[in-house]
Tab-separated table of C-alpha atoms in Angstrom:
chain	number	residue	atom	x	y	z
A	21	MET	CA	91.209	124.404	87.196
A	22	ALA	CA	93.869	125.650	89.489
A	23	SER	CA	91.113	126.636	91.779
A	24	ALA	CA	89.363	123.251	91.701
A	25	LEU	CA	92.664	121.548	92.292
A	26	CYS	CA	93.355	123.903	95.239
A	27	ALA	CA	90.071	122.889	96.624
A	28	LEU	CA	90.517	119.279	96.542
A	29	LEU	CA	93.817	119.743	98.198
A	30	LEU	CA	92.152	121.509	101.136
A	31	LEU	CA	89.384	118.780	101.217
A	32	ALA	CA	92.188	116.171	101.369
A	33	ALA	CA	93.873	118.090	104.084
A	34	LEU	CA	90.520	118.307	106.230
A	35	ALA	CA	89.283	114.672	105.577
A	36	GLY	CA	92.848	112.767	105.702
A	37	PRO	CA	93.475	113.330	109.424
A	38	ILE	CA	89.781	112.647	110.375
A	39	CYS	CA	89.839	109.510	108.293
A	40	LEU	CA	93.310	108.187	110.064
A	41	ARG	CA	91.612	109.109	113.229
A	42	LEU	CA	88.604	106.986	112.535
A	43	ARG	CA	90.723	104.187	111.318
A	44	THR	CA	92.795	103.900	114.583
A	45	SER	CA	90.331	105.138	117.168
A	46	PRO	CA	86.625	105.289	115.912
A	47	ALA	CA	85.153	105.842	119.433
A	48	PHE	CA	83.985	109.418	118.714
A	49	VAL	CA	81.571	107.979	115.960
A	50	THR	CA	80.336	104.959	117.773
A	51	GLY	CA	77.164	104.526	119.810
A	52	ARG	CA	76.718	103.294	123.247
A	53	ASP	CA	76.958	99.834	121.869
A	54	GLY	CA	80.309	100.433	120.453
A	55	ARG	CA	79.066	99.930	116.896
A	56	LEU	CA	79.391	102.643	114.281
A	57	SER	CA	76.711	105.180	114.678
A	58	THR	CA	75.134	106.146	111.311
A	59	SER	CA	73.623	109.298	112.364
A	60	THR	CA	76.901	110.475	114.018
A	61	ALA	CA	79.073	109.544	110.837
A	62	LEU	CA	76.650	111.351	108.360
A	63	ALA	CA	76.472	114.396	110.675
A	64	LEU	CA	80.337	114.350	110.824
A	65	ALA	CA	80.561	114.086	107.031
A	66	TRP	CA	78.208	116.856	106.432
A	67	THR	CA	80.053	119.101	108.816
A	68	VAL	CA	83.341	118.324	107.104
A	69	ILE	CA	81.928	119.290	103.780
A	70	LEU	CA	80.363	122.637	104.828
A	71	VAL	CA	83.521	123.528	106.657
A	72	TRP	CA	85.516	122.697	103.463
A	73	LEU	CA	83.142	124.858	101.314
A	74	LEU	CA	83.568	127.896	103.655
A	75	LEU	CA	87.252	127.704	103.849
A	76	ALA	CA	87.641	126.984	100.192
A	77	ILE	CA	85.495	130.097	99.327
A	78	LEU	CA	87.368	132.201	101.974
A	79	GLY	CA	90.683	131.250	100.336
A	80	TYR	CA	89.450	132.135	96.848
A	81	GLY	CA	87.950	135.361	97.891
A	82	LEU	CA	91.107	136.276	99.637
A	83	THR	CA	93.277	135.625	96.542
A	84	ALA	CA	91.537	135.434	93.317
A	85	GLY	CA	88.239	136.973	94.283
A	86	GLY	CA	89.449	140.347	95.023
A	87	GLY	CA	88.772	140.709	98.691
A	88	ALA	CA	85.692	141.906	100.694
A	89	LYS	CA	83.829	142.986	97.651
A	90	TYR	CA	83.547	139.323	96.503
A	91	PHE	CA	81.517	138.549	99.387
A	92	SER	CA	78.935	141.408	99.232
A	93	GLY	CA	75.614	141.452	97.256
A	94	SER	CA	72.540	139.579	97.223
A	95	ASP	CA	74.099	137.007	94.947
A	96	GLY	CA	77.321	136.628	96.759
A	97	PRO	CA	79.140	133.340	97.314
A	98	LEU	CA	77.385	132.632	100.528
A	99	SER	CA	73.750	133.839	99.530
A	100	THR	CA	72.419	130.156	99.652
A	101	LEU	CA	73.909	129.245	102.865
A	102	THR	CA	70.841	129.909	104.919
A	103	THR	CA	68.337	128.801	102.335
A	104	VAL	CA	69.938	125.589	101.309
A	105	TYR	CA	72.931	124.350	103.205
A	106	LEU	CA	71.926	124.868	106.799
A	107	PRO	CA	68.583	123.000	106.288
A	108	LEU	CA	70.758	120.357	104.388
A	109	LEU	CA	72.982	120.135	107.564
A	110	GLY	CA	69.819	120.297	109.814
A	111	GLY	CA	68.431	116.896	109.161
A	112	PRO	CA	71.357	114.802	109.936
A	113	TYR	CA	72.010	116.641	113.122
A	114	VAL	CA	68.218	116.478	114.139
A	115	ALA	CA	68.527	112.636	113.580
A	116	LEU	CA	71.412	112.364	115.523
A	117	ILE	CA	70.354	114.161	118.596
A	118	ALA	CA	66.876	112.677	118.514
A	119	ALA	CA	68.170	109.128	118.068
A	120	LYS	CA	70.560	109.324	120.859
A	121	ALA	CA	67.800	110.429	123.117
A	122	VAL	CA	65.230	107.967	122.007
A	123	VAL	CA	67.792	104.754	122.177
A	124	GLY	CA	69.061	105.961	125.516
A	125	LEU	CA	65.318	106.160	126.931
A	126	ARG	CA	64.532	102.896	125.471
A	127	VAL	CA	67.525	101.115	126.837
A	128	GLU	CA	67.048	102.736	130.320
A	129	ARG	CA	63.481	101.483	130.372
A	130	GLY	CA	64.295	97.991	129.101
A	131	SER	CA	62.417	98.215	125.882
A	132	LEU	CA	65.407	97.818	123.788
A	133	ALA	CA	68.609	95.645	123.984
A	134	LYS	CA	71.900	97.024	122.862
A	135	PRO	CA	74.404	94.192	123.225
A	136	ALA	CA	78.120	95.214	123.286
A	137	ALA	CA	79.947	94.865	119.870
A	138	PRO	CA	82.473	92.232	119.358
A	139	SER	CA	86.000	93.611	119.971
A	140	GLY	CA	88.106	94.597	117.025
A	141	ARG	CA	88.352	96.954	114.163
A	142	ARG	CA	84.805	98.332	113.283
A	143	PRO	CA	83.894	97.583	109.691
A	144	LEU	CA	82.067	100.300	107.624
A	145	ARG	CA	79.170	97.805	106.888
A	146	GLU	CA	78.114	98.729	110.505
A	147	LEU	CA	76.688	101.984	109.139
A	148	ILE	CA	74.012	100.080	107.126
A	149	ALA	CA	73.482	97.177	109.424
A	150	ASN	CA	71.465	96.467	112.486
A	151	ASP	CA	72.707	95.015	115.748
A	152	SER	CA	72.503	91.539	114.459
A	153	GLY	CA	74.894	92.459	111.379
A	154	ARG	CA	72.239	92.197	108.837
A	155	THR	CA	71.431	95.069	106.435
A	156	ASP	CA	68.957	97.439	107.647
A	157	PHE	CA	67.065	98.945	104.652
A	158	VAL	CA	66.325	102.259	106.339
A	159	ASP	CA	69.741	102.929	107.251
A	160	LEU	CA	70.893	101.681	103.761
A	161	GLN	CA	68.681	104.382	102.123
A	162	TYR	CA	69.729	107.058	104.691
A	163	VAL	CA	73.476	106.371	103.978
A	164	THR	CA	73.043	106.188	100.076
A	165	LEU	CA	70.914	109.317	99.647
A	166	SER	CA	73.229	111.207	101.874
A	167	ALA	CA	76.324	110.121	99.957
A	168	VAL	CA	74.585	110.968	96.816
A	169	THR	CA	73.753	114.428	97.911
A	170	MET	CA	77.217	114.994	99.207
A	171	LEU	CA	78.756	114.035	95.573
A	172	TYR	CA	76.194	116.649	94.054
A	173	VAL	CA	77.544	119.340	96.332
A	174	VAL	CA	81.121	118.545	95.674
A	175	LEU	CA	81.072	118.106	92.171
A	176	PHE	CA	79.044	121.212	91.421
A	177	PHE	CA	81.432	123.299	93.722
A	178	LEU	CA	84.583	121.979	91.824
A	179	ALA	CA	82.926	122.827	88.668
A	180	ASP	CA	82.945	126.609	89.454
A	181	VAL	CA	84.501	127.218	92.863
A	182	GLY	CA	84.453	131.122	92.110
A	183	ALA	CA	80.819	130.981	92.042
A	184	GLY	CA	80.659	130.131	95.831
A	185	LEU	CA	78.251	127.707	97.162
A	186	PRO	CA	76.567	125.919	94.429
A	187	ARG	CA	72.897	126.905	93.403
A	188	LEU	CA	71.109	124.035	94.174
A	189	PRO	CA	67.317	123.717	94.439
A	190	GLU	CA	65.970	124.543	97.772
A	191	GLU	CA	64.276	121.313	97.862
A	192	ILE	CA	67.371	119.363	97.848
A	193	TRP	CA	67.237	119.275	101.850
A	194	ALA	CA	64.515	116.559	101.679
A	195	LEU	CA	67.402	114.375	100.301
A	196	THR	CA	68.694	114.289	103.870
A	197	GLY	CA	65.782	115.368	105.809
A	198	ALA	CA	63.356	112.803	104.743
A	199	PRO	CA	65.650	109.877	105.167
A	200	ALA	CA	66.776	111.363	108.528
A	201	GLY	CA	63.164	111.414	109.575
A	202	ALA	CA	62.621	107.736	108.440
A	203	TYR	CA	65.902	106.847	110.178
A	204	LEU	CA	64.414	108.220	113.407
A	205	VAL	CA	61.110	106.575	113.306
A	206	ASN	CA	62.889	103.281	112.655
A	207	LYS	CA	64.839	103.716	115.972
A	208	MET	CA	61.628	104.403	117.766
A	209	ALA	CA	59.796	101.583	116.004
A	210	THR	CA	62.431	98.959	116.532
A	211	ARG	CA	61.175	96.029	118.691
A	212	ALA	CA	63.486	94.658	121.603
A	213	ASN	CA	64.372	91.448	119.792
A	214	PRO	CA	67.141	89.375	121.314
A	215	VAL	CA	70.441	89.743	119.721
A	216	ILE	CA	73.184	86.963	119.569
A	217	THR	CA	76.717	88.484	119.240
A	218	GLY	CA	78.749	85.150	119.921
A	219	ALA	CA	78.649	81.487	120.946
A	220	SER	CA	81.136	79.147	122.237
A	221	LEU	CA	81.370	75.346	122.893
A	222	SER	CA	82.778	73.348	125.861
A	223	GLY	CA	82.102	69.818	125.643
A	224	ASP	CA	78.229	69.398	125.246
A	225	ARG	CA	77.484	72.889	126.792
A	226	LEU	CA	77.026	75.746	124.278
A	227	THR	CA	77.073	79.387	125.702
A	228	VAL	CA	75.229	82.061	123.854
A	229	GLU	CA	76.156	85.577	124.259
A	230	GLY	CA	74.066	88.718	123.495
A	231	GLY	CA	71.547	90.914	124.685
A	232	GLY	CA	67.852	91.034	125.322
A	233	PHE	CA	67.941	87.703	126.977
A	234	THR	CA	65.241	88.821	129.656
A	235	PRO	CA	62.577	86.336	131.078
A	236	ASP	CA	58.897	86.810	130.174
A	237	PRO	CA	56.248	88.341	132.478
A	238	ALA	CA	55.652	84.828	133.860
A	239	GLY	CA	59.314	84.537	134.767
A	240	ARG	CA	60.191	81.860	132.169
A	241	PRO	CA	63.892	81.932	130.794
A	242	PRO	CA	64.464	82.311	127.032
A	243	LEU	CA	64.480	79.550	124.804
A	244	VAL	CA	67.323	78.483	122.718
A	245	THR	CA	66.805	76.691	119.409
A	246	VAL	CA	69.674	74.619	117.933
A	247	ASP	CA	69.061	73.395	114.366
A	248	ASP	CA	65.303	73.667	114.891
A	249	THR	CA	65.622	71.645	118.134
A	250	PRO	CA	64.188	73.705	121.309
A	251	LEU	CA	66.534	73.386	124.352
A	252	GLU	CA	66.091	74.674	127.844
A	253	ALA	CA	68.461	77.395	128.554
A	254	ARG	CA	70.070	78.634	131.971
A	255	PRO	CA	70.839	82.463	132.104
A	256	ASP	CA	74.121	83.674	133.826
A	257	PRO	CA	73.048	86.133	136.313
A	258	LEU	CA	76.435	88.020	136.098
A	259	THR	CA	77.235	88.127	132.215
A	260	GLY	CA	73.446	87.466	131.035
A	261	ALA	CA	74.562	84.712	128.586
A	262	LEU	CA	72.646	81.644	128.132
A	263	THR	CA	74.092	78.079	128.615
A	264	THR	CA	72.350	74.942	127.105
A	265	THR	CA	73.380	71.265	126.909
A	266	LEU	CA	73.420	70.039	123.460
A	267	PRO	CA	72.025	66.732	122.524
A	268	PRO	CA	74.686	63.968	121.713
A	269	THR	CA	73.779	64.385	117.824
A	270	ALA	CA	74.362	68.174	117.495
A	271	LYS	CA	77.678	68.949	116.020
A	272	PRO	CA	78.961	72.208	114.493
A	273	PRO	CA	78.235	74.109	112.539
A	274	LEU	CA	75.053	75.034	114.350
A	275	THR	CA	72.184	77.412	113.800
A	276	VAL	CA	71.227	79.086	116.918
A	277	VAL	CA	68.028	81.194	117.629
A	278	VAL	CA	67.017	82.717	120.930
A	279	THR	CA	63.360	83.322	121.779
A	280	ALA	CA	62.551	85.892	124.721
A	281	ARG	CA	59.229	87.182	125.576
A	282	GLY	CA	57.827	85.741	122.281
A	283	LEU	CA	60.312	87.574	120.130
A	284	ARG	CA	63.102	85.556	118.008
A	285	SER	CA	66.487	86.625	117.393
A	286	ASP	CA	68.191	86.474	113.934
A	287	PRO	CA	69.658	82.965	113.205
A	288	TYR	CA	73.238	82.941	114.270
A	289	CYS	CA	75.674	80.112	112.725
A	290	TYR	CA	78.181	78.886	114.954
A	291	GLU	CA	81.044	77.262	113.020
A	292	GLY	CA	82.898	75.732	115.733
A	293	PRO	CA	86.361	76.437	117.285
A	294	ALA	CA	89.069	77.813	114.985
A	295	ILE	CA	91.682	75.001	114.036
A	296	PRO	CA	95.055	76.249	114.612
A	297	ALA	CA	97.423	76.201	111.713
A	298	GLN	CA	99.965	73.331	111.719
A	299	PRO	CA	103.551	73.920	111.180
A	300	ALA	CA	105.273	72.972	107.999
A	301	PRO	CA	107.098	69.523	108.364
A	302	ASP	CA	110.693	69.898	108.195
A	303	THR	CA	112.082	68.298	105.251
A	304	ALA	CA	115.815	69.201	105.857
């Protein structure tokens, strides 16, 4: 019980500062678009867990384990490191490196649009969502299976800290390797659909912000559809935003869709400008 408590305190000492850093400045786990990167976050989480396991085993061996003899032998506390835990860590890191390479090449060649993320604090939901903010099933299963596998490792280790790395079946690497492979294939297969990140209204002029608003091969600009009404759009050459004129009957809330090169964006709901709070009347 005492060794498990010490191990938990060590985990808190390792993960606590990292979580605080991520909360205030999550830049080192975000992608090139400013959103939280699923592959980077999971690779970081597995690294923290493996470092924690090694430090906890080292501390136990130097105190209650009896020193160097504790680590010797074919059944020592680190005997499953190369057969189970390094392959378990390998899947997330392969996905991280390969996904960055694939996304970078596709953005450079213009086959994928990565619009900048809205400013402000990054919600954890971005780990399981696509660029439009909708839940991505592949990202969801990658995060879920990885979290369950981490829970297995942590709980089995706390059950018997003195035994060293938990004797998990070698096939457990598939719980991170297979989802990591599916995550990478999903990155390669994602179509360059236009993405709407924001909208604003000035009079009867609607401005739509986002990415992937490129003309088709014939040079025709993207089409903006507002409440199922197609409208001609004018692209801004500096910002890439689209501007269109609303019909007199169109009033917020509006459902906006952009079609570019025959591909449609996810619907974006524009609620209208925020109404400032009115001060309370003075009843004195």
